[in-house]
mmCIF file with all atom_site columns, C-alpha atoms in Angstrom:
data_model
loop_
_atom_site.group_PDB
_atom_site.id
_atom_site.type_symbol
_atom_site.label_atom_id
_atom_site.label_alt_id
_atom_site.label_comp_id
_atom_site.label_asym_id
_atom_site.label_entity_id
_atom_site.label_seq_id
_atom_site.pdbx_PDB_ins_code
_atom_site.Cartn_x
_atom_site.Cartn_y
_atom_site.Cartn_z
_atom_site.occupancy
_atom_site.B_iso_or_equiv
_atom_site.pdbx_formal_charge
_atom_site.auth_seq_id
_atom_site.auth_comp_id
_atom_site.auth_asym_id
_atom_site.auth_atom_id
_atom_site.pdbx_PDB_model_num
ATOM 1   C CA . UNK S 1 1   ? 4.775   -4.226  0.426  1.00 0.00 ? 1   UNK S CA 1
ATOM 2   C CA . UNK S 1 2   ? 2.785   -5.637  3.231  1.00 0.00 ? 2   UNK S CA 1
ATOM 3   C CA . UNK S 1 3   ? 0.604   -4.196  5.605  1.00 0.00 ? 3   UNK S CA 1
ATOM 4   C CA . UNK S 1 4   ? 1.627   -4.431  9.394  1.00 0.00 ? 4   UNK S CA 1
ATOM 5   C CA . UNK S 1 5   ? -1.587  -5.066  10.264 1.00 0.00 ? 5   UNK S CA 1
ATOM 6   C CA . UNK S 1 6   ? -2.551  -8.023  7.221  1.00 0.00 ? 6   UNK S CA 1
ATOM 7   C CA . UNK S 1 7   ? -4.887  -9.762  7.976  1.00 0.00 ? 7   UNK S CA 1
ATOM 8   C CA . UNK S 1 8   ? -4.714  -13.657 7.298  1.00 0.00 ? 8   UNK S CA 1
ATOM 9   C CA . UNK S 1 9   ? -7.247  -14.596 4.724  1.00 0.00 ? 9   UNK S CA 1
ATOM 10  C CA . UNK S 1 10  ? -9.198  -17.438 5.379  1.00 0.00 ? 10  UNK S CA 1
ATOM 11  C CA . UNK S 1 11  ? -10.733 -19.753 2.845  1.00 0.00 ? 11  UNK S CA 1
ATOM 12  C CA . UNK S 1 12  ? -14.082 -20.786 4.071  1.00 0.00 ? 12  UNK S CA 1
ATOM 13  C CA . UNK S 1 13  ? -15.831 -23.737 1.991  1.00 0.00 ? 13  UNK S CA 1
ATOM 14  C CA . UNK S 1 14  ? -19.387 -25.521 3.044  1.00 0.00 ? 14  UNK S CA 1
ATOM 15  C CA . UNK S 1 15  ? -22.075 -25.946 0.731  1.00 0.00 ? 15  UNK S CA 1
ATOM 16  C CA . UNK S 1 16  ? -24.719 -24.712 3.912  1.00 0.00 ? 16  UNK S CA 1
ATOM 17  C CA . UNK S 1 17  ? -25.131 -21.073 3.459  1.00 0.00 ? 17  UNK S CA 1
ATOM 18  C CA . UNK S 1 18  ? -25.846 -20.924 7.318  1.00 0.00 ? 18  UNK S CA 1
ATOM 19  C CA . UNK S 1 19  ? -22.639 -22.418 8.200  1.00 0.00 ? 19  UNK S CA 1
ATOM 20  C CA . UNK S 1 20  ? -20.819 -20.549 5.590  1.00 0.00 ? 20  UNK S CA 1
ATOM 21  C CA . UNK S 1 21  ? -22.658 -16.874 7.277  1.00 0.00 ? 21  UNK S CA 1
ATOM 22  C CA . UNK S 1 22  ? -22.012 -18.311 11.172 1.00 0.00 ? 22  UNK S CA 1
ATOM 23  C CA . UNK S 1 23  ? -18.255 -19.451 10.766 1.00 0.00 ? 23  UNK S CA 1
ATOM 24  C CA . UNK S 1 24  ? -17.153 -16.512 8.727  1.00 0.00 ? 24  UNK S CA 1
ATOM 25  C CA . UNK S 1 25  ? -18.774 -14.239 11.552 1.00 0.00 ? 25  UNK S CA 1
ATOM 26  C CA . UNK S 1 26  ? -16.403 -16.358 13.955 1.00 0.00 ? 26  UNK S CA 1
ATOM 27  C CA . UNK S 1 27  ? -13.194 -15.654 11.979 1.00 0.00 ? 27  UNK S CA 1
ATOM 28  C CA . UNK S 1 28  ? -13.566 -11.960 10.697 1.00 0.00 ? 28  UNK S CA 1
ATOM 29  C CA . UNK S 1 29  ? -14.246 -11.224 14.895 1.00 0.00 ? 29  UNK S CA 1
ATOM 30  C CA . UNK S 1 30  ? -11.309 -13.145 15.624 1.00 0.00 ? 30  UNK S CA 1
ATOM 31  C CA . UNK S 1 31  ? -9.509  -10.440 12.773 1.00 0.00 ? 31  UNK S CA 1
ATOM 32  C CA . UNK S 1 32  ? -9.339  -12.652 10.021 1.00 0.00 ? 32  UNK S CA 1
ATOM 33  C CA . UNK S 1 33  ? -9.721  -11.599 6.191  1.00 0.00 ? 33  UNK S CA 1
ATOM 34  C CA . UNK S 1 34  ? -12.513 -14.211 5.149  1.00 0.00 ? 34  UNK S CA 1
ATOM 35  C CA . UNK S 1 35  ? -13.650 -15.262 1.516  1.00 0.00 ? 35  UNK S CA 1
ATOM 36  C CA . UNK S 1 36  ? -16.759 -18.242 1.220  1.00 0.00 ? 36  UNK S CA 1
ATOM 37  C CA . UNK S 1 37  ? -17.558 -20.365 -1.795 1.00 0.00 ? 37  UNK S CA 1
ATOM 38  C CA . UNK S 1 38  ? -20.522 -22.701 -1.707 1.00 0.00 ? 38  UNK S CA 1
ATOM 39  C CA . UNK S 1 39  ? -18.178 -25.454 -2.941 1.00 0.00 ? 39  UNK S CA 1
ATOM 40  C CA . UNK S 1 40  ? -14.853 -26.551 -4.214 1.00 0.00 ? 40  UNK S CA 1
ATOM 41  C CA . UNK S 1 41  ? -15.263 -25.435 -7.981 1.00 0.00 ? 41  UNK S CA 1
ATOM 42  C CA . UNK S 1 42  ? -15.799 -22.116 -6.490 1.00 0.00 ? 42  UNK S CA 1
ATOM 43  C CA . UNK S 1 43  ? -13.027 -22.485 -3.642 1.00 0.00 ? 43  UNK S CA 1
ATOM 44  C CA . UNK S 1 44  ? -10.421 -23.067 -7.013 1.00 0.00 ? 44  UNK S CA 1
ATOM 45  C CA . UNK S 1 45  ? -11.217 -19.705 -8.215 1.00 0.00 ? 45  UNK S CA 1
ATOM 46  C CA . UNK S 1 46  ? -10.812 -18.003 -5.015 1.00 0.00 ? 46  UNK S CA 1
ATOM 47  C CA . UNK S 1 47  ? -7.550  -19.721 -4.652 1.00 0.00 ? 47  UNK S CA 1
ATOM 48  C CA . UNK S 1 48  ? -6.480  -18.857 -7.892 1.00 0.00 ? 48  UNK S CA 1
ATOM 49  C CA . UNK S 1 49  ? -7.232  -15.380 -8.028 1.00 0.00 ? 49  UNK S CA 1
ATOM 50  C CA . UNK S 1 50  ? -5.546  -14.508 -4.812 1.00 0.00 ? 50  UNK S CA 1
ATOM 51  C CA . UNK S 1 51  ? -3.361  -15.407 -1.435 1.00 0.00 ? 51  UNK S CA 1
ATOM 52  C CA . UNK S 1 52  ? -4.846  -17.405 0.463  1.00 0.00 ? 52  UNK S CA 1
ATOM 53  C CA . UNK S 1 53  ? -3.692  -18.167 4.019  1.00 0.00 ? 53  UNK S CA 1
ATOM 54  C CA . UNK S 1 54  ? -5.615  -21.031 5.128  1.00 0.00 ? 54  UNK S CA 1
ATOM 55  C CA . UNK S 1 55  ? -8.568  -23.384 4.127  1.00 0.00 ? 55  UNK S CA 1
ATOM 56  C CA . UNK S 1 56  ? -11.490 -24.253 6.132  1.00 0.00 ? 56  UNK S CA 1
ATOM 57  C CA . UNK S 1 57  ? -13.361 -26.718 4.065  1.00 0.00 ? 57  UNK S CA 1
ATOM 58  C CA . UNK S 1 58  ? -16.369 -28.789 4.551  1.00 0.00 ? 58  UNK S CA 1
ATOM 59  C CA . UNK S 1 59  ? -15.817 -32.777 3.957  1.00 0.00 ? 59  UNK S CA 1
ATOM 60  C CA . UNK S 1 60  ? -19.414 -33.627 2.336  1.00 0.00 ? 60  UNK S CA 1
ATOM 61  C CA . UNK S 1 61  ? -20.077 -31.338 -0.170 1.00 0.00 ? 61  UNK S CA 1
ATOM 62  C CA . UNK S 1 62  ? -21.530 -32.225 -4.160 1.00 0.00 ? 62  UNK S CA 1
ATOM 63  C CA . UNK S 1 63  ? -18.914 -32.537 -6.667 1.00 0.00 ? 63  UNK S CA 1
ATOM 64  C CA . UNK S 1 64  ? -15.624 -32.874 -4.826 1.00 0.00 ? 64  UNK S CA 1
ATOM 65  C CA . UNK S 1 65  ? -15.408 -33.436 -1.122 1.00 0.00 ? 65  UNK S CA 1
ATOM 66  C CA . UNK S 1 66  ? -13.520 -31.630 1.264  1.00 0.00 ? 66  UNK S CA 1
ATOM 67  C CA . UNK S 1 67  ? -10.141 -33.688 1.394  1.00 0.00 ? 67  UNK S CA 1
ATOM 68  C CA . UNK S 1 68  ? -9.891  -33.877 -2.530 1.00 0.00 ? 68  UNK S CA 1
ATOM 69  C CA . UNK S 1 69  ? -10.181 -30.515 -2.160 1.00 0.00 ? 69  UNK S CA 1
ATOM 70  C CA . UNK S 1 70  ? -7.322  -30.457 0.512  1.00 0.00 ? 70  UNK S CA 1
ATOM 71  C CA . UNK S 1 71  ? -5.241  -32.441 -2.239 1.00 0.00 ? 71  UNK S CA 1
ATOM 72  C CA . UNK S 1 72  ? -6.182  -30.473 -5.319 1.00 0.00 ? 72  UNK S CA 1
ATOM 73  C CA . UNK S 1 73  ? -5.006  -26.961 -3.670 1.00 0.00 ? 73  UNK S CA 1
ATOM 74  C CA . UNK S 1 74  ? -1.753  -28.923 -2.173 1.00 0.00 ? 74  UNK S CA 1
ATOM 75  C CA . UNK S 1 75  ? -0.972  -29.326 -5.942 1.00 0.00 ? 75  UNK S CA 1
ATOM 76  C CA . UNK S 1 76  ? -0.056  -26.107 -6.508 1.00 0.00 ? 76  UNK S CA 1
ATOM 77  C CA . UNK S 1 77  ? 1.041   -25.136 -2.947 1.00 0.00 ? 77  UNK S CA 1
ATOM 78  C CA . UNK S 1 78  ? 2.288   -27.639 -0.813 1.00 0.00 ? 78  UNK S CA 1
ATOM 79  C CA . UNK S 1 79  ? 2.259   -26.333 2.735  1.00 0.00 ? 79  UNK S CA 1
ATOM 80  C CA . UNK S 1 80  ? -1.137  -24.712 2.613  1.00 0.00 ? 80  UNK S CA 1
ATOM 81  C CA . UNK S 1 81  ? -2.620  -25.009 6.234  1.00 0.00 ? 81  UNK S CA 1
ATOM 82  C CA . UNK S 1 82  ? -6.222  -26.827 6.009  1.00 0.00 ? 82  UNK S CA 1
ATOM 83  C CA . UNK S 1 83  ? -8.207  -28.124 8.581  1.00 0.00 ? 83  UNK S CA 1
ATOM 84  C CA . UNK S 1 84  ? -11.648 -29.849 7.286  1.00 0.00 ? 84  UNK S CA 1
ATOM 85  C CA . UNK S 1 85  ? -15.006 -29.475 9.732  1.00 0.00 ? 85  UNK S CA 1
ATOM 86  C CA . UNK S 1 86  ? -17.389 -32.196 9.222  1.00 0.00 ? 86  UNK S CA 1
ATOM 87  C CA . UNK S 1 87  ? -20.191 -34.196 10.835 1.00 0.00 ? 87  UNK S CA 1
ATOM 88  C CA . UNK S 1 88  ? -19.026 -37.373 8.433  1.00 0.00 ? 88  UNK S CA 1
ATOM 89  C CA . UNK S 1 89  ? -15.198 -37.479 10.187 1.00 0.00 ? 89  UNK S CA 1
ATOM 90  C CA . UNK S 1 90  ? -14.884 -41.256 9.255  1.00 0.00 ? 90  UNK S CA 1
ATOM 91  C CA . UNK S 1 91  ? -14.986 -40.248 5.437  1.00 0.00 ? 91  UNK S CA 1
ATOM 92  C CA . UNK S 1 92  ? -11.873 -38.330 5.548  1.00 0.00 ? 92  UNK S CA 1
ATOM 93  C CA . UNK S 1 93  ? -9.172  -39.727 3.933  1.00 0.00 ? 93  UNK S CA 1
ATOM 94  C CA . UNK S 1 94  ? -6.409  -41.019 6.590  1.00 0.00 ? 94  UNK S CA 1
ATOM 95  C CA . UNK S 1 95  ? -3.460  -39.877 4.226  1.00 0.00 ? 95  UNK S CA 1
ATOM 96  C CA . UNK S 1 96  ? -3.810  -36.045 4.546  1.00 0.00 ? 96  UNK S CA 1
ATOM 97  C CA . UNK S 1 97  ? -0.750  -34.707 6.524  1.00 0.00 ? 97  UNK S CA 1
ATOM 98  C CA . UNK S 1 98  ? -1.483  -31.730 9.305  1.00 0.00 ? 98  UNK S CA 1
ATOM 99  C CA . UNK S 1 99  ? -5.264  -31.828 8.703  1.00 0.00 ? 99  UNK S CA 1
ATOM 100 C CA . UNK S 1 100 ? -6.838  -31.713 11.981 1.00 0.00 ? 100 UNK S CA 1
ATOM 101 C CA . UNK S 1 101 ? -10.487 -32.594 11.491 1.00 0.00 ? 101 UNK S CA 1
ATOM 102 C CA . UNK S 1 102 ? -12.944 -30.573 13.940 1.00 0.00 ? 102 UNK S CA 1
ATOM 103 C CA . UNK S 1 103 ? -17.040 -32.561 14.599 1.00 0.00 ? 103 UNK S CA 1
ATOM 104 C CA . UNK S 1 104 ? -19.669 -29.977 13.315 1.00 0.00 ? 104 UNK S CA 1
ATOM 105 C CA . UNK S 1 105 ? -20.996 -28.662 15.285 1.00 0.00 ? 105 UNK S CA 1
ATOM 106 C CA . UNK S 1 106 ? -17.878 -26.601 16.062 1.00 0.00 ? 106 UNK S CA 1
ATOM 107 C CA . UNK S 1 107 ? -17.728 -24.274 19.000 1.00 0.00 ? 107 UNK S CA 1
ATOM 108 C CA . UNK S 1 108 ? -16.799 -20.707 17.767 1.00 0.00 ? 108 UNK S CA 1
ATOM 109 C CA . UNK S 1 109 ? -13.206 -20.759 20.140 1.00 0.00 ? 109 UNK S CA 1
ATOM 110 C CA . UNK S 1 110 ? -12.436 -24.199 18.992 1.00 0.00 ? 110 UNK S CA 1
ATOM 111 C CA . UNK S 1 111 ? -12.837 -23.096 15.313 1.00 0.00 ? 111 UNK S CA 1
ATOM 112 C CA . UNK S 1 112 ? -10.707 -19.741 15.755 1.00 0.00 ? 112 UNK S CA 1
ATOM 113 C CA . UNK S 1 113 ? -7.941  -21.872 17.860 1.00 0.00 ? 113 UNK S CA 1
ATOM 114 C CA . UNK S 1 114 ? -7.896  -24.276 15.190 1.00 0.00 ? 114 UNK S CA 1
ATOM 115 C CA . UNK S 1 115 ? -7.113  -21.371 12.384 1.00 0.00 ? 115 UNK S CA 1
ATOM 116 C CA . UNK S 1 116 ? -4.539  -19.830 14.852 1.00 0.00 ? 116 UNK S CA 1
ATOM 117 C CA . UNK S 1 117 ? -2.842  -23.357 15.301 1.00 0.00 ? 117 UNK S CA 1
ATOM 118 C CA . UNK S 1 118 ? -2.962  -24.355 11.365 1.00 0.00 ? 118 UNK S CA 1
ATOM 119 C CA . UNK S 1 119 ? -1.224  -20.505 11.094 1.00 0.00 ? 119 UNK S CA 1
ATOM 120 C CA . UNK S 1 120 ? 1.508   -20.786 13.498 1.00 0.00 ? 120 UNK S CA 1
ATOM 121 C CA . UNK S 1 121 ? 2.727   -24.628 12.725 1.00 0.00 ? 121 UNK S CA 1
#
């Protein structure tokens, strides 16, 4: 059974620390439920362990980047909302559907709007 008031959780994913501490500030005082991983091995067990709602994922990251990221976790669930924030926009691949990409660096509104927007479509 389900809380009334659940909270979204948000899957945060940047190998900065900074950005990771600065974006998830943004999103749990816009009343989102926020997990971080420092990259997309990490992200895989978060998803797996638990619901996530939507991922927010870096594109430039070592290992995987953020849109093979966006693909991997689309494996297993289709429909999951993702938007990718990068400073390296031209590396994303064109083929994602729904991923808006936000330019680092990301005003705080714009980054909450974006999460409400990936939510509600």
């Amino acid at each position: 059974m389900q809380h009334a008031q659940h909270a979204h959780h948000v899957l945060l994913v940047d190998d900065e620390e900074a950005i990771l501490y600065v974006f998830r500030k943004y999103l749990e005082r816009a009343g989102f439920a926020v997990s971080t991983a420092a990259g997309a091995m990490e992200a895989i067990a978060i998803f797996d362990a638990g619901h996530v709602d939507v991922l927010v994922t870096d594109q430039r990251m070592p290992g995987m980047q953020g849109d093979a990221l966006v693909q991997h976790l689309r494996a297993a669930r289709p429909n999951l909302p993702a938007i990718i924030v990068t400073a390296y926009a031209a590396e994303c691949r064109p083929d994602l559907r729904n991923v808006p990409v936000l330019n680092k660096p990301v005003p705080p509104a714009d980054l909450v709007t974006a999460v409400q927007r990936a939510l509600a479509a």
